[in-house]
Amino acid sequence: MQLRFEEVGKHFGQLEVIKGFSGEFAQGELVALVGPSGCGKSTLLHLVAGLEKPSAGKVLADGRPISGPHPSRTLVFQEHALYPWLSLQANVAMALELQGVSRQEAFELAQGWLERVNLKGFEDYYPHQVSGGMRQRTALARAFIAKPEVLLLDEPFGALDALTRMALQDVLRELIEEHQPTVLLVTHDVDEALYLADHVLVFSARPAKVLQTFNFTHCEKSHDLSEFAAERREILRLLGIKTEVAHP
Amino acid sequence: MSQQRRLTGPKKYVAVVLAVLFILLIWQAAAWSLPDFLMPGIPTVLERMQAAVQEAQFREGLLGSMSRLGSGYSFALLFGIGFGLVGGVLFFFREILRSAIVILQSIPSIAWVPLFLIVMGFGNLPIIVVVALAAFFPMALSVMNATESVQPVHVSAARVMGASRWQLLRRVYLPAVMPELITGAQLAFGNAWRALISAEMLIGFGQGLGRSLAYSGEIADMTGVMMNILVIAILATLIDQVVLEKFKQRVLRYQYV
Ligand SMILES: Nc1ncnc2c1ncn2[C@@H]1O[C@H](COP(=O)(O)OP(=O)(O)OP(=O)(O)O)[C@@H](O)[C@H]1O
Ligand SMILES: [Mg+2]
């Protein structure tokens, strides 16, 4: 699914969060959004998900304005959004059940997806009984099971340790390569953006505007990101972080 | 949620047994220090209870009481949950409902008896309505308050997955408010039970527990009075502590693992 933003603006009351954002993302592209905390990245994803409406401009999916949530555009939330009263398997299955798939079939498919994210044997655990990384993997399985055409990821691995995060990035990459959704990934981790994304958009502080776009289409990447050191330094500089040792 | 905040297992039972023993001890002490016709002792009352349970009339009365309780209480549960959920989602309706409940709740449910008696006539109906009214308010209030504080991300997540309004209520709001719903149901049961006994005492319809208690008092049969009180206490404790608690542990299984 192709996504198009036309001069999109969003404010909450007096607070201007996004201002004149335009952009176009092709089917199957992975776009990383980085920017200071509170600049409006989550809000942008909520606009695409249809949870919020733009105050100005248009958000188009395959040329049609987004009028509300639809299972073809799914969002993995920043906070824990698994249901504590459902087992991991039931959580994943719910995505299908809400679309009218029978309970039995949904549970069977959910089991397969839990296996895909290495959670075999934890089907009957409740979210509070498993680790943060396992919860996040469940959330990914819940997002992928509906075969979305647009996948919105809001700091999916933000709260995890570096090792778990890298392992999950690989899981994510595999899943994405297989299903080719258009992905918007919000992250605070510049390395994550460099590793996963075709395009990296760096946002300014609120109201969010794109400062610069970096393109990495057709790059082969590994977790060793040393060949992207220049881009990395530039992104950090745009985010206001010093990358050089100060000389007296 | 697995913290040791509540007593579980054998310790809890010991506590309950101690509480029961303490109450019985006070009773028996009163029986020893007062003449028999004023305060009968435990053995006398237990004997009477055994005899009463074998009487068809007493059992029918008991059945009558329980069916009035059952109808009134289930009515209140149904409407309390319904109004509470809807009130939690539609916030204008919520303010109306909440204000109405605050006003109406300040009237003791038993105060409605004269009105209902005249409007509905002598019979089961006024008692059932009083029971339903007494239980409805805490039920609706607790469900409504809980619905209001359902985490927005849980709602958004379901919307993103394509949930309809009905699915949102059924699959997100209802399970999310379940802990408070059950607490509310227990509170509502206490109210319903008190309303039942007082209404039966006042209206004197049927041979129910309240009527039987009031009658024993009228003929100064203290053994009968104590026997009825004992039955009231035992039944209420059984329903609340056994039936509702078991239901709670079953529905909220996820909190106990
Ligand atoms: N529903 C809302 N009502 C009012 N203000 C909101 C709402 N949602 C977001 N905001 C405001 O919009 C601004 C941007 O929020 P947003 O969550 O999009 O930031 P973010 O870039 O995702 O930040 P972070 O990186 O910390 O997650 C914040 O100042 C926030 O207070
Ligand atoms: Mg955010």
Coordinates of C-alpha atoms and ligand atoms in Angstrom, one line a residue:
Chain A
M1 CA 0.0 0.0 0.0
Q2 CA 1.3 3.4 -1.0
L3 CA 1.2 6.2 1.5
R4 CA 1.0 9.9 0.7
F5 CA 1.0 12.9 3.0
E6 CA -0.2 16.3 1.6
E7 CA 0.7 19.3 3.7
V8 CA -0.5 17.5 6.8
G9 CA -1.0 19.5 10.0
K10 CA -2.2 18.4 13.4
H11 CA -2.9 20.4 16.6
F12 CA -4.4 19.5 19.9
G13 CA -6.1 22.6 21.1
Q14 CA -3.5 25.3 21.1
L15 CA -0.6 22.8 20.8
E16 CA 0.7 22.6 17.2
V17 CA 2.2 19.2 16.9
I18 CA 2.8 18.6 13.1
K19 CA 3.1 21.3 10.5
G20 CA 3.0 21.1 6.8
F21 CA 4.3 17.5 6.5
S22 CA 4.4 16.1 3.0
G23 CA 5.9 12.9 1.7
E24 CA 5.2 9.8 -0.4
F25 CA 6.2 6.3 0.5
A26 CA 6.0 3.4 -2.0
Q27 CA 4.6 0.0 -1.4
G28 CA 7.1 -2.2 0.6
E29 CA 9.4 0.6 1.8
L30 CA 10.6 0.9 5.3
V31 CA 10.8 4.4 6.6
A32 CA 12.3 5.3 9.9
L33 CA 11.2 8.4 11.7
V34 CA 13.6 9.9 14.3
G35 CA 13.3 13.1 16.2
P36 CA 13.3 14.6 19.7
S37 CA 10.8 13.3 22.3
G38 CA 7.4 14.9 22.1
C39 CA 7.8 16.2 18.6
G40 CA 4.8 14.3 17.2
K41 CA 6.1 11.0 15.8
S42 CA 3.5 8.9 17.6
T43 CA 0.8 11.4 16.5
L44 CA 1.9 10.9 12.8
L45 CA 1.5 7.1 13.2
H46 CA -1.9 7.6 14.8
L47 CA -3.0 9.7 11.8
V48 CA -2.0 6.8 9.4
A49 CA -3.7 4.3 11.7
G50 CA -6.9 6.4 11.5
L51 CA -7.0 6.9 15.3
E52 CA -6.7 10.6 14.9
K53 CA -7.8 13.0 12.1
P54 CA -5.5 15.6 10.6
S55 CA -6.4 19.2 11.3
A56 CA -5.0 20.2 7.9
G57 CA -4.0 18.5 4.7
K58 CA -4.6 14.9 3.8
V59 CA -3.3 11.5 4.5
L60 CA -3.9 9.1 1.6
A61 CA -3.5 5.3 1.4
D62 CA -3.4 4.1 -2.2
G63 CA -4.9 7.5 -3.2
R64 CA -7.9 7.3 -0.8
P65 CA -8.1 9.5 2.3
I66 CA -7.9 7.6 5.5
S67 CA -11.2 7.9 7.3
G68 CA -10.7 5.5 10.3
P69 CA -8.9 2.4 11.5
H70 CA -8.8 -0.5 9.2
P71 CA -7.1 -3.9 9.7
S72 CA -5.0 -3.4 6.6
R73 CA -3.1 -0.7 8.5
T74 CA -2.0 -1.9 11.9
L75 CA -0.1 -0.3 14.7
V76 CA 2.3 -1.7 17.3
F77 CA 2.1 0.6 20.2
Q78 CA 4.8 2.3 22.2
E79 CA 3.3 1.2 25.5
H80 CA 2.2 -2.3 26.4
A81 CA -1.0 -2.9 24.5
L82 CA -1.4 -6.6 25.1
Y83 CA -4.6 -7.5 27.0
P84 CA -3.6 -8.7 30.5
W85 CA -6.7 -10.9 30.8
L86 CA -5.8 -12.9 27.7
S87 CA -3.1 -15.5 27.2
L88 CA -0.4 -14.8 24.7
Q89 CA -2.1 -17.0 22.2
A90 CA -5.5 -15.5 22.8
N91 CA -4.0 -12.0 22.4
V92 CA -2.6 -12.9 19.0
A93 CA -5.8 -14.7 18.0
M94 CA -7.9 -11.7 18.9
A95 CA -6.6 -9.8 15.8
L96 CA -8.3 -12.4 13.6
E97 CA -11.3 -13.0 15.7
L98 CA -12.2 -9.3 15.5
Q99 CA -12.3 -9.8 11.7
G100 CA -14.8 -12.6 11.9
V101 CA -12.4 -15.6 11.8
S102 CA -13.6 -18.5 13.9
R103 CA -12.1 -18.9 17.4
Q104 CA -10.6 -22.2 16.6
E105 CA -9.0 -21.2 13.3
A106 CA -7.7 -18.0 14.9
F107 CA -6.1 -19.9 17.7
E108 CA -4.5 -22.4 15.4
L109 CA -3.0 -19.6 13.3
A110 CA -1.9 -17.7 16.4
Q111 CA 0.0 -20.8 17.5
G112 CA 1.9 -20.8 14.3
W113 CA 2.7 -17.1 14.6
L114 CA 3.9 -17.5 18.2
E115 CA 6.2 -20.2 16.9
R116 CA 7.5 -17.8 14.3
V117 CA 8.6 -15.3 17.0
N118 CA 10.2 -18.1 19.1
L119 CA 7.4 -18.3 21.7
K120 CA 6.6 -22.0 21.3
G121 CA 5.6 -23.3 24.7
F122 CA 4.4 -20.0 26.0
E123 CA 1.0 -20.0 24.4
D124 CA -0.9 -20.2 27.7
Y125 CA 1.2 -17.7 29.6
Y126 CA -0.4 -14.4 30.5
P127 CA 1.5 -11.2 29.5
H128 CA 2.5 -10.5 33.1
Q129 CA 4.2 -13.8 33.3
V130 CA 6.7 -13.3 30.5
S131 CA 9.5 -10.8 29.9
G132 CA 9.3 -7.5 28.1
G133 CA 11.0 -8.9 25.0
M134 CA 8.5 -11.8 24.9
R135 CA 5.6 -9.4 25.2
Q136 CA 7.0 -7.3 22.4
R137 CA 7.4 -10.4 20.2
T138 CA 3.8 -11.3 21.0
A139 CA 2.7 -7.8 19.9
L140 CA 4.6 -8.3 16.6
A141 CA 2.9 -11.6 16.0
R142 CA -0.4 -9.9 16.7
A143 CA 0.4 -7.3 14.1
F144 CA 1.6 -9.7 11.5
I145 CA -1.1 -12.3 11.8
A146 CA -3.6 -9.9 10.1
K147 CA -1.2 -9.6 7.1
P148 CA -1.3 -5.8 7.1
E149 CA -0.4 -3.8 4.1
V150 CA 0.8 -0.9 6.3
L151 CA 2.7 -1.6 9.4
L152 CA 3.2 1.2 11.9
L153 CA 5.8 0.5 14.6
D154 CA 6.0 3.0 17.5
E155 CA 9.4 2.4 19.2
P156 CA 8.7 -1.3 19.2
F157 CA 11.9 -2.2 21.0
G158 CA 12.4 0.9 23.0
A159 CA 12.3 -0.6 26.4
L160 CA 14.6 -3.6 25.7
D161 CA 18.3 -4.3 26.2
A162 CA 20.6 -4.0 23.2
L163 CA 21.0 -7.7 22.6
T164 CA 17.3 -8.6 22.7
R165 CA 16.7 -5.6 20.5
M166 CA 19.1 -6.7 17.8
A167 CA 17.6 -10.2 17.9
L168 CA 14.2 -8.8 17.5
Q169 CA 15.3 -6.4 14.7
D170 CA 16.3 -9.5 12.8
V171 CA 13.0 -11.2 13.4
L172 CA 11.3 -8.1 12.2
R173 CA 13.4 -7.9 9.1
E174 CA 12.6 -11.5 8.2
L175 CA 8.9 -10.9 8.7
I176 CA 8.9 -7.7 6.6
E177 CA 10.9 -9.3 3.8
E178 CA 8.4 -12.1 3.6
H179 CA 5.2 -10.0 3.6
Q180 CA 6.4 -6.7 2.1
P181 CA 4.2 -4.3 4.0
T182 CA 4.9 -0.6 3.9
V183 CA 6.5 0.2 7.3
L184 CA 6.7 3.4 9.3
L185 CA 9.1 2.8 12.2
V186 CA 9.4 5.4 14.9
T187 CA 12.6 4.9 16.9
H188 CA 15.0 6.7 19.2
D189 CA 17.8 4.4 18.2
V190 CA 19.8 5.8 15.3
D191 CA 21.5 2.4 14.7
E192 CA 18.1 0.7 14.5
A193 CA 17.0 3.2 11.9
L194 CA 20.2 2.7 9.9
Y195 CA 20.0 -1.0 10.1
L196 CA 16.3 -1.4 9.1
A197 CA 15.3 1.5 7.0
D198 CA 15.2 2.4 3.3
H199 CA 14.7 6.0 4.2
V200 CA 15.4 7.9 7.5
L201 CA 13.4 11.0 8.2
V202 CA 14.9 13.3 10.8
F203 CA 12.3 15.5 12.5
S204 CA 12.7 18.9 14.3
A205 CA 11.3 19.6 17.7
R206 CA 7.6 20.4 17.9
P207 CA 5.9 21.4 15.6
A208 CA 7.5 18.5 13.7
K209 CA 9.1 19.3 10.3
V210 CA 11.4 17.1 8.3
L211 CA 15.0 18.4 8.7
Q212 CA 16.5 16.0 6.3
T213 CA 15.9 12.7 4.6
F214 CA 18.5 10.0 4.2
N215 CA 18.1 7.3 1.5
F216 CA 19.5 3.8 1.8
T217 CA 17.5 2.0 -0.8
H218 CA 19.2 -1.2 -2.1
C219 CA 21.9 -1.3 0.6
E220 CA 22.9 -4.7 2.0
K221 CA 23.1 -4.2 5.8
S222 CA 24.5 -6.1 8.8
H223 CA 24.6 -5.1 12.4
D224 CA 28.1 -3.8 11.7
L225 CA 27.1 -0.3 10.6
S226 CA 30.6 1.1 10.2
E227 CA 30.1 2.0 6.5
F228 CA 27.3 4.3 7.5
A229 CA 29.4 6.2 10.0
A230 CA 29.0 9.5 8.1
E231 CA 25.2 9.3 7.9
R232 CA 25.1 8.3 11.6
R233 CA 27.2 11.3 12.6
E234 CA 25.0 13.6 10.5
I235 CA 21.7 12.3 12.0
L236 CA 23.1 12.7 15.5
R237 CA 24.2 16.2 14.7
L238 CA 20.7 17.1 13.4
L239 CA 19.3 15.7 16.6
G240 CA 21.5 18.0 18.6
I241 CA 24.0 15.5 19.9
K242 CA 27.7 16.2 19.8
T243 CA 29.7 13.6 18.0
E244 CA 33.2 15.1 18.1
V245 CA 35.6 15.5 21.0
A246 CA 35.8 19.2 21.9
H247 CA 39.4 20.5 21.4
P248 CA 40.5 23.2 23.7
Chain B
M1 CA 0.0 -9.3 40.5
S2 CA 1.6 -12.3 42.1
Q3 CA 2.7 -10.2 45.1
Q4 CA 1.8 -11.6 48.5
R5 CA -0.7 -8.8 49.2
R6 CA -3.5 -11.1 50.2
L7 CA -3.6 -14.1 52.5
T8 CA -4.1 -17.3 50.6
G9 CA -4.5 -21.0 51.4
P10 CA -4.6 -22.4 55.0
K11 CA -3.9 -19.1 56.7
K12 CA -7.0 -17.5 55.2
Y13 CA -9.2 -20.3 56.4
V14 CA -7.7 -20.1 59.9
A15 CA -8.6 -16.4 60.0
V16 CA -12.1 -17.1 58.9
V17 CA -12.6 -19.9 61.5
L18 CA -11.2 -17.6 64.2
A19 CA -13.7 -14.8 63.3
V20 CA -16.6 -17.3 63.4
L21 CA -15.5 -18.7 66.8
F22 CA -15.2 -15.1 68.1
I23 CA -18.8 -14.3 67.1
L24 CA -20.1 -17.5 68.5
L25 CA -18.2 -16.9 71.8
I26 CA -19.9 -13.5 72.3
W27 CA -23.3 -15.0 71.6
Q28 CA -22.7 -17.9 74.0
A29 CA -21.4 -15.6 76.7
A30 CA -24.6 -13.5 76.3
A31 CA -26.7 -16.6 76.6
W32 CA -24.9 -17.6 79.8
S33 CA -25.3 -14.3 81.4
L34 CA -29.0 -13.7 80.4
P35 CA -32.1 -15.8 81.2
D36 CA -33.0 -18.4 78.6
F37 CA -36.2 -16.8 77.4
L38 CA -34.2 -13.6 76.5
M39 CA -31.2 -15.2 74.9
P40 CA -31.1 -18.8 74.0
G41 CA -27.7 -20.6 73.7
I42 CA -26.1 -22.0 70.6
P43 CA -27.2 -25.7 71.2
T44 CA -30.9 -24.8 71.6
V45 CA -30.9 -22.7 68.5
L46 CA -29.1 -25.4 66.5
E47 CA -31.7 -27.9 67.6
R48 CA -34.5 -25.6 66.5
M49 CA -32.8 -25.1 63.1
Q50 CA -32.5 -28.8 62.5
A51 CA -36.2 -29.1 63.2
A52 CA -37.1 -26.1 61.1
V53 CA -35.2 -27.4 58.1
Q54 CA -37.4 -30.5 58.1
E55 CA -40.6 -28.5 58.0
A56 CA -42.1 -28.0 54.5
Q57 CA -43.4 -24.6 55.4
F58 CA -40.0 -23.3 56.5
R59 CA -38.3 -24.7 53.4
E60 CA -40.9 -23.1 51.1
G61 CA -40.5 -19.8 52.8
L62 CA -36.7 -20.0 52.3
L63 CA -37.2 -20.9 48.7
G64 CA -39.5 -17.9 48.3
S65 CA -36.9 -15.6 49.8
M66 CA -34.2 -16.9 47.6
S67 CA -36.3 -16.6 44.4
R68 CA -37.1 -13.0 45.3
L69 CA -33.5 -12.3 45.9
G70 CA -32.5 -14.1 42.7
S71 CA -34.9 -12.1 40.5
G72 CA -34.1 -8.7 42.0
Y73 CA -30.4 -9.3 42.1
S74 CA -30.1 -10.6 38.6
F75 CA -32.2 -7.8 37.3
A76 CA -29.9 -5.3 39.0
L77 CA -26.7 -7.1 37.7
L78 CA -28.0 -7.0 34.2
F79 CA -29.1 -3.4 34.2
G80 CA -26.2 -2.2 36.4
I81 CA -23.6 -3.7 34.0
G82 CA -25.4 -2.4 30.9
F83 CA -25.9 1.1 32.2
G84 CA -22.4 1.2 33.7
L85 CA -20.8 0.2 30.4
V86 CA -22.8 2.5 28.3
G87 CA -22.3 5.3 30.8
G88 CA -18.6 4.8 30.8
V89 CA -18.4 5.2 27.1
L90 CA -20.8 8.1 26.5
F91 CA -19.7 10.8 28.7
F92 CA -22.8 13.0 28.6
F93 CA -25.0 10.1 29.5
R94 CA -22.4 9.3 32.2
E95 CA -22.9 12.6 34.0
I96 CA -26.6 12.3 33.9
L97 CA -26.6 8.8 35.2
R98 CA -24.0 9.5 37.9
S99 CA -26.0 12.5 39.3
A100 CA -29.2 10.5 39.2
I101 CA -27.6 7.7 41.1
V102 CA -26.1 10.0 43.7
I103 CA -29.5 11.5 44.4
L104 CA -31.4 8.3 44.4
Q105 CA -28.9 6.3 46.4
S106 CA -29.3 8.7 49.3
I107 CA -32.8 7.3 49.8
P108 CA -32.7 4.1 51.8
S109 CA -34.2 1.4 49.6
I110 CA -36.6 0.4 52.3
A111 CA -38.2 3.9 52.2
W112 CA -39.7 3.0 48.8
V113 CA -41.8 0.2 50.3
P114 CA -45.0 2.2 51.1
L115 CA -45.0 3.6 47.6
F116 CA -44.4 0.3 45.8
L117 CA -46.8 -1.5 48.0
I118 CA -49.6 0.8 46.9
V119 CA -48.6 1.0 43.3
M120 CA -47.8 -2.7 42.8
G121 CA -50.0 -4.3 45.3
F122 CA -49.3 -6.8 48.1
G123 CA -47.1 -9.6 46.7
N124 CA -43.7 -10.6 45.4
L125 CA -43.2 -7.6 43.1
P126 CA -42.6 -4.8 45.5
I127 CA -40.0 -6.8 47.4
I128 CA -38.3 -7.8 44.1
V129 CA -38.2 -4.1 43.0
V130 CA -36.8 -2.9 46.3
V131 CA -34.1 -5.6 46.1
A132 CA -33.3 -4.7 42.5
L133 CA -33.1 -1.0 43.3
A134 CA -30.8 -1.6 46.3
A135 CA -28.4 -3.6 44.2
F136 CA -28.5 -1.6 41.0
F137 CA -26.8 1.5 42.3
P138 CA -23.5 0.1 43.5
M139 CA -23.4 -2.2 40.5
A140 CA -23.9 0.6 37.9
L141 CA -21.5 2.9 39.8
S142 CA -18.6 0.5 40.0
V143 CA -18.9 -0.6 36.4
M144 CA -19.2 3.0 35.2
N145 CA -16.2 4.2 37.2
A146 CA -14.1 1.2 35.9
T147 CA -15.2 1.7 32.3
E148 CA -14.1 5.3 32.6
S149 CA -10.6 4.3 33.6
V150 CA -10.0 1.6 30.9
Q151 CA -6.6 2.2 29.4
P152 CA -6.9 4.2 26.1
V153 CA -4.2 2.1 24.5
H154 CA -6.3 -1.1 25.1
V155 CA -9.2 0.6 23.3
S156 CA -7.0 1.9 20.5
A157 CA -5.3 -1.4 20.0
A158 CA -8.7 -3.1 19.4
R159 CA -9.8 -0.2 17.1
V160 CA -6.6 -0.7 15.0
M161 CA -7.4 -4.4 14.7
G162 CA -10.8 -3.4 13.3
A163 CA -13.1 -3.9 16.2
S164 CA -16.7 -2.7 15.9
R165 CA -18.4 -0.7 18.7
W166 CA -20.1 -3.9 20.0
Q167 CA -16.8 -5.8 19.8
L168 CA -15.1 -3.0 21.8
L169 CA -17.7 -3.3 24.6
R170 CA -17.7 -7.1 24.6
R171 CA -14.0 -7.8 24.0
V172 CA -12.2 -4.9 25.7
Y173 CA -14.4 -2.9 28.1
L174 CA -16.2 -5.9 29.7
P175 CA -13.0 -7.9 30.5
A176 CA -11.1 -4.8 31.5
V177 CA -13.8 -3.8 34.1
M178 CA -14.2 -7.4 35.3
P179 CA -12.3 -7.0 38.6
E180 CA -14.3 -3.9 39.6
L181 CA -17.5 -5.5 38.3
I182 CA -17.1 -8.4 40.6
T183 CA -16.3 -6.2 43.6
G184 CA -19.4 -4.2 42.7
A185 CA -21.4 -7.4 42.4
Q186 CA -20.4 -8.4 46.0
L187 CA -21.3 -5.0 47.3
A188 CA -24.6 -5.1 45.4
F189 CA -25.2 -8.5 46.9
G190 CA -24.8 -7.1 50.5
N191 CA -27.3 -4.4 49.6
A192 CA -29.7 -6.8 48.0
W193 CA -29.7 -9.1 50.9
R194 CA -30.3 -6.4 53.5
A195 CA -33.1 -4.9 51.4
L196 CA -34.7 -8.4 51.0
I197 CA -34.8 -9.1 54.7
S198 CA -36.0 -5.7 55.7
A199 CA -38.7 -5.6 52.9
E200 CA -39.9 -9.0 53.9
M201 CA -40.1 -8.0 57.6
L202 CA -42.0 -4.8 56.6
I203 CA -44.3 -6.2 54.0
G204 CA -44.9 -9.6 55.6
F205 CA -45.7 -11.3 52.3
G206 CA -44.9 -15.0 52.0
Q207 CA -43.3 -17.1 54.7
G208 CA -39.8 -15.9 53.8
L209 CA -36.9 -15.4 56.1
G210 CA -37.7 -11.8 57.0
R211 CA -41.4 -12.6 57.6
S212 CA -40.5 -15.6 59.8
L213 CA -38.0 -13.5 61.8
A214 CA -40.5 -10.7 62.3
Y215 CA -43.2 -13.2 63.3
S216 CA -40.9 -14.9 65.9
G217 CA -40.3 -11.4 67.4
E218 CA -44.0 -10.7 67.6
I219 CA -44.7 -13.8 69.6
A220 CA -41.5 -13.3 71.7
D221 CA -40.0 -16.6 70.5
M222 CA -36.3 -15.7 71.0
T223 CA -35.1 -19.1 69.9
G224 CA -37.0 -18.5 66.6
V225 CA -35.5 -15.0 66.3
M226 CA -31.9 -16.3 66.8
M227 CA -32.5 -19.2 64.5
N228 CA -33.6 -16.9 61.7
I229 CA -30.7 -14.6 62.3
L230 CA -28.3 -17.5 62.1
V231 CA -29.9 -18.7 58.9
I232 CA -29.6 -15.2 57.4
A233 CA -25.9 -15.0 58.4
I234 CA -25.0 -18.5 57.1
L235 CA -26.8 -18.1 53.8
A236 CA -25.3 -14.6 53.1
T237 CA -21.8 -15.8 54.0
L238 CA -22.1 -18.9 51.8
I239 CA -23.3 -16.9 48.8
D240 CA -20.8 -14.1 49.2
Q241 CA -17.7 -16.0 50.3
V242 CA -18.2 -19.3 48.4
V243 CA -20.2 -18.6 45.3
L244 CA -19.1 -15.1 44.4
E245 CA -15.5 -15.7 45.6
K246 CA -15.2 -18.8 43.5
F247 CA -16.7 -17.0 40.5
K248 CA -14.2 -14.2 41.0
Q249 CA -11.2 -16.5 41.1
R250 CA -12.4 -18.3 38.1
V251 CA -13.1 -15.2 36.0
L252 CA -10.0 -13.4 37.2
R253 CA -7.8 -16.5 36.8
Y254 CA -5.2 -14.4 35.1
Q255 CA -4.6 -12.4 38.2
Y256 CA -4.0 -15.4 40.3
V257 CA -1.4 -17.2 38.2
Ligands
LIG1 N1 -4.5 13.0 22.4 C1 -3.8 14.1 22.7 N2 -4.3 15.2 23.2 C2 -3.5 16.2 23.5 N3 -2.2 16.3 23.3 C3 -1.6 15.3 22.7 C4 -2.3 14.1 22.4 N4 -1.5 13.2 21.8 C5 -0.3 13.8 21.8 N5 -0.3 15.0 22.3 C6 0.8 16.0 22.4 O1 1.4 16.0 21.2 C7 2.8 16.1 21.4 C8 3.5 15.0 20.5 O2 3.1 13.7 21.1 P1 3.7 12.4 20.5 O3 3.2 11.3 21.3 O4 3.3 12.3 19.0 O5 5.3 12.6 20.6 P2 6.4 11.6 20.2 O6 7.2 12.3 19.2 O7 5.9 10.3 19.9 O8 7.3 11.6 21.5 P3 8.1 10.3 22.2 O9 9.3 10.1 21.4 O10 8.4 10.8 23.6 O11 7.1 9.2 22.2 C9 3.1 16.0 22.8 O12 3.4 17.3 23.3 C10 1.8 15.5 23.4 O13 1.6 16.1 24.7
MG2 MG 5.8 8.5 20.9

